[in-house]
Amino acid sequence: SMVCGGVVISGAAARRSVLSPGVHLHSFSEVENSVLMHHVDVGREAVVRNAIIDKNVRIAPGARIGVDPAADRERFVVSDNGIVVIGKGAVVEA
C-alpha cells in the first residue's frame, strides 16, 4: 500500500491500497485494493474492498463494502468492473 503522512492505522490491515492524509483505520478493519481520499474514517471491524472512497466519508464499525456485489449495487454506485464508488461526505452504516 501507499500510505501518506497523517494516516493512522490502529491494529488494522491495508493491502494494495492508497491511503490519503487524515485517513484513520480503526482496530480490526481491513482495506484492500482501494483508494481512500482525505479524512476517511473506517470503523472498527469494517471491511473495504475494491472501492474508491471520496473525502470525509465515515464508514461505521462493522460495515462491509465490496464484499457482496448485489448489496453494494443497492446502496452505492458500482462500475461494470465491480469497483464501488462512494461520494464525498457520505456516512456508510453497517
PDB file of N, CA and C in Angstrom:
ATOM      1  N   SER A   1       0.830  -1.201   0.000  1.00  0.00           N
ATOM      2  CA  SER A   1       0.000   0.000   0.000  1.00  0.00           C
ATOM      3  C   SER A   1       0.863   1.250   0.000  1.00  0.00           C
ATOM      4  N   MET A   2       0.251   2.339  -0.434  1.00  0.00           N
ATOM      5  CA  MET A   2       0.890   3.645  -0.380  1.00  0.00           C
ATOM      6  C   MET A   2       0.180   4.429   0.720  1.00  0.00           C
ATOM      7  N   VAL A   3       0.926   4.763   1.755  1.00  0.00           N
ATOM      8  CA  VAL A   3       0.347   5.415   2.928  1.00  0.00           C
ATOM      9  C   VAL A   3       0.962   6.801   3.081  1.00  0.00           C
ATOM     10  N   CYS A   4       0.128   7.831   3.039  1.00  0.00           N
ATOM     11  CA  CYS A   4       0.597   9.212   3.150  1.00  0.00           C
ATOM     12  C   CYS A   4       0.793   9.600   4.605  1.00  0.00           C
ATOM     13  N   GLY A   5       1.475  10.704   4.820  1.00  0.00           N
ATOM     14  CA  GLY A   5       1.663  11.234   6.160  1.00  0.00           C
ATOM     15  C   GLY A   5       0.326  11.595   6.788  1.00  0.00           C
ATOM     16  N   GLY A   6       0.199  11.377   8.087  1.00  0.00           N
ATOM     17  CA  GLY A   6      -1.031  11.716   8.786  1.00  0.00           C
ATOM     18  C   GLY A   6      -2.056  10.595   8.812  1.00  0.00           C
ATOM     19  N   VAL A   7      -1.712   9.441   8.257  1.00  0.00           N
ATOM     20  CA  VAL A   7      -2.613   8.283   8.295  1.00  0.00           C
ATOM     21  C   VAL A   7      -2.409   7.551   9.613  1.00  0.00           C
ATOM     22  N   VAL A   8      -3.510   7.087  10.214  1.00  0.00           N
ATOM     23  CA  VAL A   8      -3.441   6.295  11.437  1.00  0.00           C
ATOM     24  C   VAL A   8      -3.985   4.909  11.116  1.00  0.00           C
ATOM     25  N   ILE A   9      -3.127   3.901  11.296  1.00  0.00           N
ATOM     26  CA  ILE A   9      -3.554   2.507  11.138  1.00  0.00           C
ATOM     27  C   ILE A   9      -3.400   1.875  12.509  1.00  0.00           C
ATOM     28  N   SER A  10      -4.515   1.727  13.193  1.00  0.00           N
ATOM     29  CA  SER A  10      -4.513   1.285  14.583  1.00  0.00           C
ATOM     30  C   SER A  10      -5.000  -0.155  14.674  1.00  0.00           C
ATOM     31  N   GLY A  11      -4.089  -1.116  14.539  1.00  0.00           N
ATOM     32  CA  GLY A  11      -4.468  -2.513  14.623  1.00  0.00           C
ATOM     33  C   GLY A  11      -5.305  -2.974  13.453  1.00  0.00           C
ATOM     34  N   ALA A  12      -5.131  -2.345  12.294  1.00  0.00           N
ATOM     35  CA  ALA A  12      -5.895  -2.656  11.088  1.00  0.00           C
ATOM     36  C   ALA A  12      -4.950  -3.178  10.014  1.00  0.00           C
ATOM     37  N   ALA A  13      -5.516  -3.556   8.861  1.00  0.00           N
ATOM     38  CA  ALA A  13      -4.708  -4.041   7.743  1.00  0.00           C
ATOM     39  C   ALA A  13      -5.051  -3.263   6.479  1.00  0.00           C
ATOM     40  N   ALA A  14      -4.014  -2.901   5.713  1.00  0.00           N
ATOM     41  CA  ALA A  14      -4.197  -2.221   4.428  1.00  0.00           C
ATOM     42  C   ALA A  14      -3.339  -2.950   3.404  1.00  0.00           C
ATOM     43  N   ARG A  15      -3.969  -3.436   2.329  1.00  0.00           N
ATOM     44  CA  ARG A  15      -3.264  -4.182   1.289  1.00  0.00           C
ATOM     45  C   ARG A  15      -3.562  -3.582  -0.083  1.00  0.00           C
ATOM     46  N   ARG A  16      -2.526  -3.376  -0.878  1.00  0.00           N
ATOM     47  CA  ARG A  16      -2.671  -2.893  -2.267  1.00  0.00           C
ATOM     48  C   ARG A  16      -3.636  -1.709  -2.371  1.00  0.00           C
ATOM     49  N   SER A  17      -3.439  -0.720  -1.524  1.00  0.00           N
ATOM     50  CA  SER A  17      -4.347   0.436  -1.466  1.00  0.00           C
ATOM     51  C   SER A  17      -3.569   1.736  -1.385  1.00  0.00           C
ATOM     52  N   VAL A  18      -4.295   2.848  -1.603  1.00  0.00           N
ATOM     53  CA  VAL A  18      -3.729   4.187  -1.442  1.00  0.00           C
ATOM     54  C   VAL A  18      -4.516   4.873  -0.334  1.00  0.00           C
ATOM     55  N   LEU A  19      -3.811   5.310   0.704  1.00  0.00           N
ATOM     56  CA  LEU A  19      -4.442   5.977   1.837  1.00  0.00           C
ATOM     57  C   LEU A  19      -3.944   7.416   1.900  1.00  0.00           C
ATOM     58  N   SER A  20      -4.851   8.371   1.710  1.00  0.00           N
ATOM     59  CA  SER A  20      -4.521   9.799   1.676  1.00  0.00           C
ATOM     60  C   SER A  20      -4.390  10.357   3.086  1.00  0.00           C
ATOM     61  N   PRO A  21      -3.869  11.583   3.220  1.00  0.00           N
ATOM     62  CA  PRO A  21      -3.694  12.177   4.546  1.00  0.00           C
ATOM     63  C   PRO A  21      -5.001  12.234   5.343  1.00  0.00           C
ATOM     64  N   GLY A  22      -4.884  11.960   6.627  1.00  0.00           N
ATOM     65  CA  GLY A  22      -6.023  12.059   7.527  1.00  0.00           C
ATOM     66  C   GLY A  22      -6.893  10.821   7.592  1.00  0.00           C
ATOM     67  N   VAL A  23      -6.543   9.773   6.838  1.00  0.00           N
ATOM     68  CA  VAL A  23      -7.312   8.521   6.899  1.00  0.00           C
ATOM     69  C   VAL A  23      -7.047   7.849   8.234  1.00  0.00           C
ATOM     70  N   HIS A  24      -8.091   7.261   8.817  1.00  0.00           N
ATOM     71  CA  HIS A  24      -7.961   6.542  10.088  1.00  0.00           C
ATOM     72  C   HIS A  24      -8.609   5.176   9.936  1.00  0.00           C
ATOM     73  N   LEU A  25      -7.802   4.123  10.112  1.00  0.00           N
ATOM     74  CA  LEU A  25      -8.300   2.752  10.106  1.00  0.00           C
ATOM     75  C   LEU A  25      -8.310   2.263  11.549  1.00  0.00           C
ATOM     76  N   HIS A  26      -9.488   1.993  12.063  1.00  0.00           N
ATOM     77  CA  HIS A  26      -9.617   1.547  13.450  1.00  0.00           C
ATOM     78  C   HIS A  26      -9.326   0.047  13.570  1.00  0.00           C
ATOM     79  N   SER A  27      -9.230  -0.440  14.785  1.00  0.00           N
ATOM     80  CA  SER A  27      -8.857  -1.814  15.085  1.00  0.00           C
ATOM     81  C   SER A  27      -9.664  -2.833  14.302  1.00  0.00           C
ATOM     82  N   PHE A  28      -8.965  -3.845  13.807  1.00  0.00           N
ATOM     83  CA  PHE A  28      -9.539  -4.996  13.117  1.00  0.00           C
ATOM     84  C   PHE A  28     -10.229  -4.659  11.789  1.00  0.00           C
ATOM     85  N   SER A  29     -10.084  -3.436  11.291  1.00  0.00           N
ATOM     86  CA  SER A  29     -10.645  -3.111   9.981  1.00  0.00           C
ATOM     87  C   SER A  29      -9.688  -3.587   8.891  1.00  0.00           C
ATOM     88  N   GLU A  30     -10.229  -3.773   7.680  1.00  0.00           N
ATOM     89  CA  GLU A  30      -9.438  -4.229   6.540  1.00  0.00           C
ATOM     90  C   GLU A  30      -9.745  -3.368   5.325  1.00  0.00           C
ATOM     91  N   VAL A  31      -8.700  -2.924   4.637  1.00  0.00           N
ATOM     92  CA  VAL A  31      -8.845  -2.174   3.390  1.00  0.00           C
ATOM     93  C   VAL A  31      -7.979  -2.881   2.360  1.00  0.00           C
ATOM     94  N   GLU A  32      -8.585  -3.217   1.210  1.00  0.00           N
ATOM     95  CA  GLU A  32      -7.861  -3.968   0.196  1.00  0.00           C
ATOM     96  C   GLU A  32      -8.232  -3.468  -1.193  1.00  0.00           C
ATOM     97  N   ASN A  33      -7.227  -3.293  -2.056  1.00  0.00           N
ATOM     98  CA  ASN A  33      -7.431  -2.876  -3.454  1.00  0.00           C
ATOM     99  C   ASN A  33      -8.308  -1.630  -3.555  1.00  0.00           C
ATOM    100  N   SER A  34      -8.047  -0.627  -2.726  1.00  0.00           N
ATOM    101  CA  SER A  34      -8.919   0.549  -2.664  1.00  0.00           C
ATOM    102  C   SER A  34      -8.123   1.844  -2.633  1.00  0.00           C
ATOM    103  N   VAL A  35      -8.832   2.937  -2.931  1.00  0.00           N
ATOM    104  CA  VAL A  35      -8.271   4.274  -2.812  1.00  0.00           C
ATOM    105  C   VAL A  35      -9.159   5.050  -1.842  1.00  0.00           C
ATOM    106  N   LEU A  36      -8.567   5.533  -0.750  1.00  0.00           N
ATOM    107  CA  LEU A  36      -9.299   6.322   0.236  1.00  0.00           C
ATOM    108  C   LEU A  36      -8.747   7.741   0.217  1.00  0.00           C
ATOM    109  N   MET A  37      -9.616   8.707  -0.082  1.00  0.00           N
ATOM    110  CA  MET A  37      -9.220  10.110  -0.142  1.00  0.00           C
ATOM    111  C   MET A  37      -9.101  10.685   1.272  1.00  0.00           C
ATOM    112  N   HIS A  38      -8.838  11.974   1.358  1.00  0.00           N
ATOM    113  CA  HIS A  38      -8.562  12.653   2.630  1.00  0.00           C
ATOM    114  C   HIS A  38      -9.663  12.458   3.669  1.00  0.00           C
ATOM    115  N   HIS A  39      -9.222  12.207   4.889  1.00  0.00           N
ATOM    116  CA  HIS A  39     -10.080  12.180   6.084  1.00  0.00           C
ATOM    117  C   HIS A  39     -11.206  11.150   6.034  1.00  0.00           C
ATOM    118  N   VAL A  40     -10.927   9.985   5.465  1.00  0.00           N
ATOM    119  CA  VAL A  40     -11.888   8.879   5.526  1.00  0.00           C
ATOM    120  C   VAL A  40     -11.657   8.156   6.848  1.00  0.00           C
ATOM    121  N   ASP A  41     -12.746   7.844   7.540  1.00  0.00           N
ATOM    122  CA  ASP A  41     -12.681   7.158   8.828  1.00  0.00           C
ATOM    123  C   ASP A  41     -13.323   5.776   8.669  1.00  0.00           C
ATOM    124  N   VAL A  42     -12.520   4.730   8.828  1.00  0.00           N
ATOM    125  CA  VAL A  42     -13.002   3.359   8.681  1.00  0.00           C
ATOM    126  C   VAL A  42     -13.146   2.763  10.077  1.00  0.00           C
ATOM    127  N   GLY A  43     -14.377   2.467  10.464  1.00  0.00           N
ATOM    128  CA  GLY A  43     -14.673   1.989  11.811  1.00  0.00           C
ATOM    129  C   GLY A  43     -14.134   0.606  12.109  1.00  0.00           C
ATOM    130  N   ARG A  44     -14.160   0.297  13.366  1.00  0.00           N
ATOM    131  CA  ARG A  44     -13.681  -0.982  13.892  1.00  0.00           C
ATOM    132  C   ARG A  44     -14.390  -2.145  13.174  1.00  0.00           C
ATOM    133  N   GLU A  45     -13.600  -3.134  12.760  1.00  0.00           N
ATOM    134  CA  GLU A  45     -14.075  -4.358  12.111  1.00  0.00           C
ATOM    135  C   GLU A  45     -14.784  -4.130  10.767  1.00  0.00           C
ATOM    136  N   ALA A  46     -14.642  -2.949  10.177  1.00  0.00           N
ATOM    137  CA  ALA A  46     -15.220  -2.695   8.850  1.00  0.00           C
ATOM    138  C   ALA A  46     -14.319  -3.311   7.777  1.00  0.00           C
ATOM    139  N   VAL A  47     -14.908  -3.634   6.633  1.00  0.00           N
ATOM    140  CA  VAL A  47     -14.163  -4.197   5.515  1.00  0.00           C
ATOM    141  C   VAL A  47     -14.431  -3.335   4.281  1.00  0.00           C
ATOM    142  N   VAL A  48     -13.357  -2.915   3.593  1.00  0.00           N
ATOM    143  CA  VAL A  48     -13.467  -2.130   2.360  1.00  0.00           C
ATOM    144  C   VAL A  48     -12.610  -2.830   1.312  1.00  0.00           C
ATOM    145  N   ARG A  49     -13.263  -3.278   0.218  1.00  0.00           N
ATOM    146  CA  ARG A  49     -12.535  -3.948  -0.867  1.00  0.00           C
ATOM    147  C   ARG A  49     -12.955  -3.352  -2.197  1.00  0.00           C
ATOM    148  N   ASN A  50     -11.982  -3.200  -3.089  1.00  0.00           N
ATOM    149  CA  ASN A  50     -12.258  -2.758  -4.470  1.00  0.00           C
ATOM    150  C   ASN A  50     -13.139  -1.514  -4.489  1.00  0.00           C
ATOM    151  N   ALA A  51     -12.683  -0.471  -3.805  1.00  0.00           N
ATOM    152  CA  ALA A  51     -13.509   0.732  -3.679  1.00  0.00           C
ATOM    153  C   ALA A  51     -12.693   2.002  -3.883  1.00  0.00           C
ATOM    154  N   ILE A  52     -13.402   3.050  -4.290  1.00  0.00           N
ATOM    155  CA  ILE A  52     -12.863   4.405  -4.314  1.00  0.00           C
ATOM    156  C   ILE A  52     -13.758   5.206  -3.375  1.00  0.00           C
ATOM    157  N   ILE A  53     -13.164   5.715  -2.305  1.00  0.00           N
ATOM    158  CA  ILE A  53     -13.918   6.428  -1.276  1.00  0.00           C
ATOM    159  C   ILE A  53     -13.478   7.885  -1.293  1.00  0.00           C
ATOM    160  N   ASP A  54     -14.416   8.810  -1.538  1.00  0.00           N
ATOM    161  CA  ASP A  54     -14.098  10.233  -1.623  1.00  0.00           C
ATOM    162  C   ASP A  54     -13.858  10.824  -0.233  1.00  0.00           C
ATOM    163  N   LYS A  55     -13.567  12.107  -0.180  1.00  0.00           N
ATOM    164  CA  LYS A  55     -13.191  12.819   1.047  1.00  0.00           C
ATOM    165  C   LYS A  55     -14.281  12.793   2.115  1.00  0.00           C
ATOM    166  N   ASN A  56     -13.822  12.807   3.369  1.00  0.00           N
ATOM    167  CA  ASN A  56     -14.682  12.991   4.547  1.00  0.00           C
ATOM    168  C   ASN A  56     -15.807  11.967   4.665  1.00  0.00           C
ATOM    169  N   VAL A  57     -15.557  10.749   4.243  1.00  0.00           N
ATOM    170  CA  VAL A  57     -16.552   9.675   4.381  1.00  0.00           C
ATOM    171  C   VAL A  57     -16.310   8.965   5.712  1.00  0.00           C
ATOM    172  N   ARG A  58     -17.413   8.636   6.383  1.00  0.00           N
ATOM    173  CA  ARG A  58     -17.339   7.881   7.630  1.00  0.00           C
ATOM    174  C   ARG A  58     -17.953   6.512   7.385  1.00  0.00           C
ATOM    175  N   ILE A  59     -17.165   5.473   7.631  1.00  0.00           N
ATOM    176  CA  ILE A  59     -17.626   4.098   7.471  1.00  0.00           C
ATOM    177  C   ILE A  59     -17.818   3.525   8.872  1.00  0.00           C
ATOM    178  N   ALA A  60     -19.048   3.157   9.186  1.00  0.00           N
ATOM    179  CA  ALA A  60     -19.404   2.718  10.537  1.00  0.00           C
ATOM    180  C   ALA A  60     -18.707   1.405  10.899  1.00  0.00           C
ATOM    181  N   PRO A  61     -18.528   1.171  12.191  1.00  0.00           N
ATOM    182  CA  PRO A  61     -17.964  -0.110  12.631  1.00  0.00           C
ATOM    183  C   PRO A  61     -18.783  -1.276  12.096  1.00  0.00           C
ATOM    184  N   GLY A  62     -18.083  -2.287  11.578  1.00  0.00           N
ATOM    185  CA  GLY A  62     -18.737  -3.482  11.085  1.00  0.00           C
ATOM    186  C   GLY A  62     -19.306  -3.391   9.678  1.00  0.00           C
ATOM    187  N   ALA A  63     -19.206  -2.239   9.031  1.00  0.00           N
ATOM    188  CA  ALA A  63     -19.743  -2.086   7.665  1.00  0.00           C
ATOM    189  C   ALA A  63     -18.948  -2.953   6.686  1.00  0.00           C
ATOM    190  N   ARG A  64     -19.609  -3.378   5.617  1.00  0.00           N
ATOM    191  CA  ARG A  64     -18.989  -4.203   4.578  1.00  0.00           C
ATOM    192  C   ARG A  64     -19.186  -3.528   3.224  1.00  0.00           C
ATOM    193  N   ILE A  65     -18.070  -3.193   2.582  1.00  0.00           N
ATOM    194  CA  ILE A  65     -18.098  -2.566   1.255  1.00  0.00           C
ATOM    195  C   ILE A  65     -17.247  -3.429   0.336  1.00  0.00           C
ATOM    196  N   GLY A  66     -17.806  -3.808  -0.810  1.00  0.00           N
ATOM    197  CA  GLY A  66     -17.062  -4.608  -1.767  1.00  0.00           C
ATOM    198  C   GLY A  66     -17.047  -6.089  -1.447  1.00  0.00           C
ATOM    199  N   VAL A  67     -17.870  -6.514  -0.504  1.00  0.00           N
ATOM    200  CA  VAL A  67     -17.927  -7.924  -0.114  1.00  0.00           C
ATOM    201  C   VAL A  67     -19.085  -8.631  -0.819  1.00  0.00           C
ATOM    202  N   ASP A  68     -20.242  -7.980  -0.883  1.00  0.00           N
ATOM    203  CA  ASP A  68     -21.445  -8.543  -1.511  1.00  0.00           C
ATOM    204  C   ASP A  68     -21.868  -7.630  -2.668  1.00  0.00           C
ATOM    205  N   PRO A  69     -21.567  -8.022  -3.919  1.00  0.00           N
ATOM    206  CA  PRO A  69     -21.861  -7.146  -5.067  1.00  0.00           C
ATOM    207  C   PRO A  69     -23.330  -6.733  -5.184  1.00  0.00           C
ATOM    208  N   ALA A  70     -24.257  -7.634  -4.898  1.00  0.00           N
ATOM    209  CA  ALA A  70     -25.681  -7.301  -5.001  1.00  0.00           C
ATOM    210  C   ALA A  70     -26.071  -6.235  -3.981  1.00  0.00           C
ATOM    211  N   ALA A  71     -25.616  -6.383  -2.764  1.00  0.00           N
ATOM    212  CA  ALA A  71     -25.917  -5.395  -1.715  1.00  0.00           C
ATOM    213  C   ALA A  71     -25.257  -4.058  -2.033  1.00  0.00           C
ATOM    214  N   ASP A  72     -24.044  -4.089  -2.579  1.00  0.00           N
ATOM    215  CA  ASP A  72     -23.352  -2.850  -2.942  1.00  0.00           C
ATOM    216  C   ASP A  72     -24.111  -2.087  -4.016  1.00  0.00           C
ATOM    217  N   ARG A  73     -24.654  -2.778  -5.009  1.00  0.00           N
ATOM    218  CA  ARG A  73     -25.396  -2.114  -6.096  1.00  0.00           C
ATOM    219  C   ARG A  73     -26.665  -1.434  -5.585  1.00  0.00           C
ATOM    220  N   GLU A  74     -27.247  -1.949  -4.515  1.00  0.00           N
ATOM    221  CA  GLU A  74     -28.443  -1.330  -3.932  1.00  0.00           C
ATOM    222  C   GLU A  74     -28.107  -0.038  -3.186  1.00  0.00           C
ATOM    223  N   ARG A  75     -26.900   0.054  -2.633  1.00  0.00           N
ATOM    224  CA  ARG A  75     -26.532   1.178  -1.768  1.00  0.00           C
ATOM    225  C   ARG A  75     -25.612   2.202  -2.423  1.00  0.00           C
ATOM    226  N   PHE A  76     -24.762   1.762  -3.358  1.00  0.00           N
ATOM    227  CA  PHE A  76     -23.707   2.617  -3.888  1.00  0.00           C
ATOM    228  C   PHE A  76     -23.675   2.571  -5.416  1.00  0.00           C
ATOM    229  N   VAL A  77     -22.825   3.400  -5.982  1.00  0.00           N
ATOM    230  CA  VAL A  77     -22.520   3.327  -7.408  1.00  0.00           C
ATOM    231  C   VAL A  77     -21.445   2.256  -7.570  1.00  0.00           C
ATOM    232  N   VAL A  78     -21.669   1.330  -8.498  1.00  0.00           N
ATOM    233  CA  VAL A  78     -20.705   0.252  -8.739  1.00  0.00           C
ATOM    234  C   VAL A  78     -20.400   0.218 -10.238  1.00  0.00           C
ATOM    235  N   SER A  79     -19.122   0.242 -10.596  1.00  0.00           N
ATOM    236  CA  SER A  79     -18.731   0.224 -12.008  1.00  0.00           C
ATOM    237  C   SER A  79     -18.988  -1.150 -12.618  1.00  0.00           C
ATOM    238  N   ASP A  80     -18.881  -1.230 -13.940  1.00  0.00           N
ATOM    239  CA  ASP A  80     -19.049  -2.503 -14.639  1.00  0.00           C
ATOM    240  C   ASP A  80     -18.018  -3.537 -14.190  1.00  0.00           C
ATOM    241  N   ASN A  81     -16.871  -3.054 -13.729  1.00  0.00           N
ATOM    242  CA  ASN A  81     -15.805  -3.950 -13.256  1.00  0.00           C
ATOM    243  C   ASN A  81     -15.910  -4.268 -11.769  1.00  0.00           C
ATOM    244  N   GLY A  82     -16.961  -3.792 -11.121  1.00  0.00           N
ATOM    245  CA  GLY A  82     -17.175  -4.116  -9.714  1.00  0.00           C
ATOM    246  C   GLY A  82     -16.503  -3.193  -8.719  1.00  0.00           C
ATOM    247  N   ILE A  83     -16.071  -2.013  -9.163  1.00  0.00           N
ATOM    248  CA  ILE A  83     -15.464  -1.042  -8.253  1.00  0.00           C
ATOM    249  C   ILE A  83     -16.578  -0.230  -7.603  1.00  0.00           C
ATOM    250  N   VAL A  84     -16.596  -0.216  -6.278  1.00  0.00           N
ATOM    251  CA  VAL A  84     -17.605   0.543  -5.529  1.00  0.00           C
ATOM    252  C   VAL A  84     -17.119   1.979  -5.364  1.00  0.00           C
ATOM    253  N   VAL A  85     -17.982   2.951  -5.648  1.00  0.00           N
ATOM    254  CA  VAL A  85     -17.615   4.358  -5.531  1.00  0.00           C
ATOM    255  C   VAL A  85     -18.564   5.016  -4.533  1.00  0.00           C
ATOM    256  N   ILE A  86     -17.972   5.687  -3.534  1.00  0.00           N
ATOM    257  CA  ILE A  86     -18.764   6.371  -2.506  1.00  0.00           C
ATOM    258  C   ILE A  86     -18.381   7.844  -2.522  1.00  0.00           C
ATOM    259  N   GLY A  87     -19.380   8.703  -2.650  1.00  0.00           N
ATOM    260  CA  GLY A  87     -19.167  10.141  -2.797  1.00  0.00           C
ATOM    261  C   GLY A  87     -18.794  10.859  -1.514  1.00  0.00           C
ATOM    262  N   LYS A  88     -18.356  12.084  -1.696  1.00  0.00           N
ATOM    263  CA  LYS A  88     -17.854  12.945  -0.643  1.00  0.00           C
ATOM    264  C   LYS A  88     -18.864  13.106   0.510  1.00  0.00           C
ATOM    265  N   GLY A  89     -18.351  12.989   1.736  1.00  0.00           N
ATOM    266  CA  GLY A  89     -19.136  13.282   2.932  1.00  0.00           C
ATOM    267  C   GLY A  89     -20.168  12.232   3.313  1.00  0.00           C
ATOM    268  N   ALA A  90     -20.202  11.110   2.637  1.00  0.00           N
ATOM    269  CA  ALA A  90     -21.205  10.077   2.943  1.00  0.00           C
ATOM    270  C   ALA A  90     -20.950   9.423   4.287  1.00  0.00           C
ATOM    271  N   VAL A  91     -22.014   8.914   4.875  1.00  0.00           N
ATOM    272  CA  VAL A  91     -21.916   8.099   6.090  1.00  0.00           C
ATOM    273  C   VAL A  91     -22.439   6.715   5.728  1.00  0.00           C
ATOM    274  N   VAL A  92     -21.587   5.721   5.835  1.00  0.00           N
ATOM    275  CA  VAL A  92     -21.950   4.347   5.467  1.00  0.00           C
ATOM    276  C   VAL A  92     -22.255   3.579   6.755  1.00  0.00           C
ATOM    277  N   GLU A  93     -23.506   3.175   6.897  1.00  0.00           N
ATOM    278  CA  GLU A  93     -23.916   2.403   8.083  1.00  0.00           C
ATOM    279  C   GLU A  93     -23.643   0.919   7.854  1.00  0.00           C
ATOM    280  N   ALA A  94     -23.570   0.182   8.936  1.00  0.00           N
ATOM    281  CA  ALA A  94     -23.303  -1.262   8.863  1.00  0.00           C
ATOM    282  C   ALA A  94     -24.509  -2.005   8.333  1.00  0.00           C
TER     283      ALA A  94
END
